[in-house]
Amino acid sequence: MKFQIIIRNNVFRAVILLLLFSGTGCYKDNEQTMYPSDCNTTNVSFSQSISPIINNNCVSCHSGGIDASGGINLTNYDEILVIVNNGKLLGSIRHDAGFKPMPEGTSQLSDCSISMVDAWITQGALNN
Ligand code: HEC
């Protein structure tokens, strides 16, 4: 009887330890996926961060006036603000259901770039 209790206590302890350790592991993994350590999303600047992301990944197709892909031009702040306000910028780069996945025909933007755009919009999508 006493022996059984000792075993049960140790098993109990082992389970608790296991939960604690695996819990910590999970937390760290999630944190890294959501906020890559080298990805600074505080006070995101349009000119320093967002404009280069769009220039490098979107403007090749989304420029040229009426000839731009989907009729959408993304060559300056005012044009980009249009797809910020209708929700299509975030929807398309996150590949959300109901949006055309962008950039078209190539791999999704990096987690950091998507986080930067998300944070910039949350911070007011300023022309900063
Ligand atoms: C290789 C060319 C190409 C690139 C690069 C590209 N797009 Fe597109 N994009 C298109 C085409 C073509 C359409 C029109 C698709 C259609 O209407 O079927 C489109 C449509 C869109 C739309 C409208 C989607 C909708 O659901 O109405 C948005 C928003 C958009 N692109 C944003 C972007 C952003 C942001 C980037 C960069 C991260 C980007 N695109 C990169 C070709 C491109």
mmCIF file of C-alpha atoms and ligand atoms in Angstrom:
data_model
loop_
_atom_site.group_PDB
_atom_site.id
_atom_site.type_symbol
_atom_site.label_atom_id
_atom_site.label_comp_id
_atom_site.label_asym_id
_atom_site.label_seq_id
_atom_site.Cartn_x
_atom_site.Cartn_y
_atom_site.Cartn_z
ATOM 1 C CA MET A 1 0.000 0.000 0.000
ATOM 2 C CA LYS A 2 2.703 2.440 1.071
ATOM 3 C CA PHE A 3 4.829 1.255 -1.865
ATOM 4 C CA GLN A 4 2.007 1.995 -4.304
ATOM 5 C CA ILE A 5 1.652 5.522 -2.994
ATOM 6 C CA ILE A 6 5.358 6.167 -3.471
ATOM 7 C CA ILE A 7 5.166 4.979 -7.066
ATOM 8 C CA ARG A 8 2.064 7.005 -7.679
ATOM 9 C CA ASN A 9 3.722 10.116 -6.247
ATOM 10 C CA ASN A 10 6.763 9.677 -8.440
ATOM 11 C CA VAL A 11 4.680 9.113 -11.537
ATOM 12 C CA PHE A 12 2.707 12.200 -10.630
ATOM 13 C CA ARG A 13 5.913 14.197 -10.258
ATOM 14 C CA ALA A 14 7.241 12.905 -13.555
ATOM 15 C CA VAL A 15 4.063 13.952 -15.327
ATOM 16 C CA ILE A 16 4.227 17.420 -13.792
ATOM 17 C CA LEU A 17 7.885 17.823 -14.802
ATOM 18 C CA LEU A 18 7.083 16.625 -18.303
ATOM 19 C CA LEU A 19 4.241 19.121 -18.600
ATOM 20 C CA LEU A 20 6.439 21.939 -17.322
ATOM 21 C CA PHE A 21 9.235 21.188 -19.761
ATOM 22 C CA SER A 22 7.120 20.536 -22.816
ATOM 23 C CA GLY A 23 5.082 23.613 -21.929
ATOM 24 C CA THR A 24 8.173 25.802 -21.954
ATOM 25 C CA GLY A 25 9.279 24.303 -25.270
ATOM 26 C CA CYS A 26 5.949 25.045 -26.904
ATOM 27 C CA TYR A 27 5.911 28.590 -25.684
ATOM 28 C CA LYS A 28 9.363 29.286 -27.078
ATOM 29 C CA ASP A 29 8.550 27.701 -30.435
ATOM 30 C CA ASN A 30 5.406 29.779 -30.831
ATOM 31 C CA GLU A 31 7.126 32.939 -29.790
ATOM 32 C CA GLN A 32 9.820 32.432 -32.385
ATOM 33 C CA THR A 33 7.374 31.748 -35.178
ATOM 34 C CA MET A 34 5.255 34.752 -34.365
ATOM 35 C CA TYR A 35 8.021 37.177 -33.489
ATOM 36 C CA PRO A 36 11.319 36.166 -35.084
ATOM 37 C CA SER A 37 14.002 37.513 -32.756
ATOM 38 C CA ASP A 38 15.629 39.653 -35.461
ATOM 39 C CA CYS A 39 12.291 41.122 -36.558
ATOM 40 C CA ASN A 40 11.622 44.494 -34.985
ATOM 41 C CA THR A 41 7.991 45.500 -35.405
ATOM 42 C CA THR A 42 7.949 48.516 -33.095
ATOM 43 C CA ASN A 43 7.240 51.834 -34.834
ATOM 44 C CA VAL A 44 7.394 50.432 -38.354
ATOM 45 C CA SER A 45 8.348 53.065 -40.909
ATOM 46 C CA PHE A 46 6.697 53.202 -44.324
ATOM 47 C CA SER A 47 9.752 54.599 -46.092
ATOM 48 C CA GLN A 48 12.304 52.407 -44.282
ATOM 49 C CA SER A 49 10.456 49.089 -44.232
ATOM 50 C CA ILE A 50 7.136 48.867 -46.041
ATOM 51 C CA SER A 51 8.037 50.682 -49.248
ATOM 52 C CA PRO A 52 11.097 48.435 -49.834
ATOM 53 C CA ILE A 53 9.013 45.277 -49.237
ATOM 54 C CA ILE A 54 6.417 46.389 -51.812
ATOM 55 C CA ASN A 55 9.043 47.666 -54.260
ATOM 56 C CA ASN A 56 10.968 44.412 -54.157
ATOM 57 C CA ASN A 57 8.013 42.041 -54.292
ATOM 58 C CA CYS A 58 5.008 43.707 -55.883
ATOM 59 C CA VAL A 59 5.843 46.679 -58.109
ATOM 60 C CA SER A 60 7.174 44.577 -61.000
ATOM 61 C CA CYS A 61 3.557 43.589 -61.711
ATOM 62 C CA HIS A 62 1.645 46.358 -59.962
ATOM 63 C CA SER A 63 2.825 49.382 -61.940
ATOM 64 C CA GLY A 64 2.206 50.913 -65.344
ATOM 65 C CA GLY A 65 -1.144 52.612 -64.828
ATOM 66 C CA ILE A 66 -4.076 50.824 -66.443
ATOM 67 C CA ASP A 67 -1.755 48.016 -67.556
ATOM 68 C CA ALA A 68 -0.856 47.096 -63.970
ATOM 69 C CA SER A 69 -1.847 43.597 -62.848
ATOM 70 C CA GLY A 70 -5.461 43.571 -61.726
ATOM 71 C CA GLY A 71 -5.506 47.320 -62.435
ATOM 72 C CA ILE A 72 -3.764 47.755 -59.070
ATOM 73 C CA ASN A 73 -0.791 50.131 -58.860
ATOM 74 C CA LEU A 74 1.450 49.974 -55.798
ATOM 75 C CA THR A 75 4.118 52.514 -56.672
ATOM 76 C CA ASN A 76 3.492 55.060 -53.916
ATOM 77 C CA TYR A 77 1.929 55.563 -50.496
ATOM 78 C CA ASP A 78 -1.484 56.743 -51.740
ATOM 79 C CA GLU A 79 -1.863 53.750 -54.055
ATOM 80 C CA ILE A 80 -0.788 51.322 -51.331
ATOM 81 C CA LEU A 81 -3.221 52.932 -48.889
ATOM 82 C CA VAL A 82 -6.113 51.894 -51.161
ATOM 83 C CA ILE A 83 -5.408 48.169 -50.599
ATOM 84 C CA VAL A 84 -4.677 48.795 -46.925
ATOM 85 C CA ASN A 85 -8.128 50.297 -46.476
ATOM 86 C CA ASN A 86 -10.002 47.606 -48.386
ATOM 87 C CA GLY A 87 -8.141 44.896 -46.444
ATOM 88 C CA LYS A 88 -6.586 43.325 -49.525
ATOM 89 C CA LEU A 89 -2.943 44.024 -48.691
ATOM 90 C CA LEU A 90 -2.879 41.927 -45.535
ATOM 91 C CA GLY A 91 -5.324 39.338 -46.900
ATOM 92 C CA SER A 92 -3.295 38.761 -50.051
ATOM 93 C CA ILE A 93 0.145 38.521 -48.420
ATOM 94 C CA ARG A 94 -1.134 36.313 -45.570
ATOM 95 C CA HIS A 95 -2.839 34.093 -48.164
ATOM 96 C CA ASP A 96 -6.123 34.412 -46.270
ATOM 97 C CA ALA A 97 -9.150 32.621 -47.709
ATOM 98 C CA GLY A 98 -11.079 34.845 -50.127
ATOM 99 C CA PHE A 99 -7.995 36.767 -51.301
ATOM 100 C CA LYS A 100 -5.717 36.213 -54.272
ATOM 101 C CA PRO A 101 -2.420 34.952 -52.772
ATOM 102 C CA MET A 102 0.386 37.457 -53.417
ATOM 103 C CA PRO A 103 3.040 37.837 -54.661
ATOM 104 C CA GLU A 104 1.575 35.832 -57.518
ATOM 105 C CA GLY A 105 3.429 32.762 -58.788
ATOM 106 C CA THR A 106 6.202 32.811 -56.193
ATOM 107 C CA SER A 107 6.758 32.007 -52.538
ATOM 108 C CA GLN A 108 5.017 33.846 -49.742
ATOM 109 C CA LEU A 109 6.766 36.827 -48.139
ATOM 110 C CA SER A 110 8.883 36.039 -45.068
ATOM 111 C CA ASP A 111 7.177 35.855 -41.665
ATOM 112 C CA CYS A 112 9.051 39.007 -40.714
ATOM 113 C CA SER A 113 7.855 40.975 -43.752
ATOM 114 C CA ILE A 114 4.251 39.938 -43.091
ATOM 115 C CA SER A 115 4.604 40.869 -39.400
ATOM 116 C CA MET A 116 6.043 44.250 -40.403
ATOM 117 C CA VAL A 117 3.118 45.016 -42.722
ATOM 118 C CA ASP A 118 0.649 43.824 -40.087
ATOM 119 C CA ALA A 119 2.264 45.991 -37.391
ATOM 120 C CA TRP A 120 2.512 49.027 -39.695
ATOM 121 C CA ILE A 121 -1.230 48.814 -40.428
ATOM 122 C CA THR A 122 -2.072 48.323 -36.732
ATOM 123 C CA GLN A 123 0.052 51.375 -35.948
ATOM 124 C CA GLY A 124 -2.101 53.454 -38.319
ATOM 125 C CA ALA A 125 -0.521 52.853 -41.749
ATOM 126 C CA LEU A 126 1.275 56.192 -41.484
ATOM 127 C CA ASN A 127 3.331 57.768 -44.268
ATOM 128 C CA ASN A 128 6.304 57.862 -41.913
HETATM 129 C C1 HEC B 1 4.024 38.205 -60.917
HETATM 130 C C2 HEC B 1 3.102 39.310 -60.872
HETATM 131 C C3 HEC B 1 2.574 39.758 -59.530
HETATM 132 C C4 HEC B 1 3.285 40.056 -58.391
HETATM 133 C C5 HEC B 1 4.780 39.964 -58.178
HETATM 134 C C6 HEC B 1 2.321 40.531 -57.435
HETATM 135 N N1 HEC B 1 1.072 40.504 -57.957
HETATM 136 FE FE1 HEC B 1 -0.644 41.102 -57.057
HETATM 137 N N2 HEC B 1 -1.710 40.571 -58.676
HETATM 138 C C7 HEC B 1 -1.184 40.062 -59.846
HETATM 139 C C8 HEC B 1 -2.268 39.772 -60.761
HETATM 140 C C9 HEC B 1 -2.101 39.203 -62.168
HETATM 141 C C10 HEC B 1 -3.458 40.133 -60.097
HETATM 142 C C11 HEC B 1 -4.877 40.030 -60.627
HETATM 143 C C12 HEC B 1 -5.351 38.652 -60.278
HETATM 144 C C13 HEC B 1 -6.746 38.432 -60.701
HETATM 145 O O1 HEC B 1 -7.519 39.368 -60.714
HETATM 146 O O2 HEC B 1 -7.056 37.259 -60.953
HETATM 147 C C14 HEC B 1 -3.081 40.639 -58.803
HETATM 148 C C15 HEC B 1 -3.976 41.072 -57.859
HETATM 149 C C16 HEC B 1 -3.620 41.620 -56.648
HETATM 150 C C17 HEC B 1 -4.541 42.116 -55.654
HETATM 151 C C18 HEC B 1 -6.052 42.066 -55.739
HETATM 152 C C19 HEC B 1 -6.435 40.740 -55.119
HETATM 153 C C20 HEC B 1 -7.891 40.582 -54.873
HETATM 154 O O3 HEC B 1 -8.229 39.677 -54.096
HETATM 155 O O4 HEC B 1 -8.683 41.353 -55.426
HETATM 156 C C21 HEC B 1 -3.813 42.584 -54.615
HETATM 157 C C22 HEC B 1 -4.323 43.213 -53.330
HETATM 158 C C23 HEC B 1 -2.428 42.360 -54.937
HETATM 159 N N3 HEC B 1 -2.333 41.776 -56.181
HETATM 160 C C24 HEC B 1 -1.392 42.688 -54.107
HETATM 161 C C25 HEC B 1 -0.075 42.324 -54.346
HETATM 162 C C26 HEC B 1 0.985 42.534 -53.402
HETATM 163 C C27 HEC B 1 0.812 43.206 -52.045
HETATM 164 C C28 HEC B 1 2.103 42.033 -53.967
HETATM 165 C C29 HEC B 1 3.468 41.968 -53.345
HETATM 166 C C30 HEC B 1 3.587 41.343 -52.062
HETATM 167 C C31 HEC B 1 1.754 41.516 -55.263
HETATM 168 N N4 HEC B 1 0.417 41.700 -55.464
HETATM 169 C C32 HEC B 1 2.652 40.936 -56.153
HETATM 170 C C33 HEC B 1 0.136 39.848 -60.128
HETATM 171 C C34 HEC B 1 1.171 40.041 -59.246
#
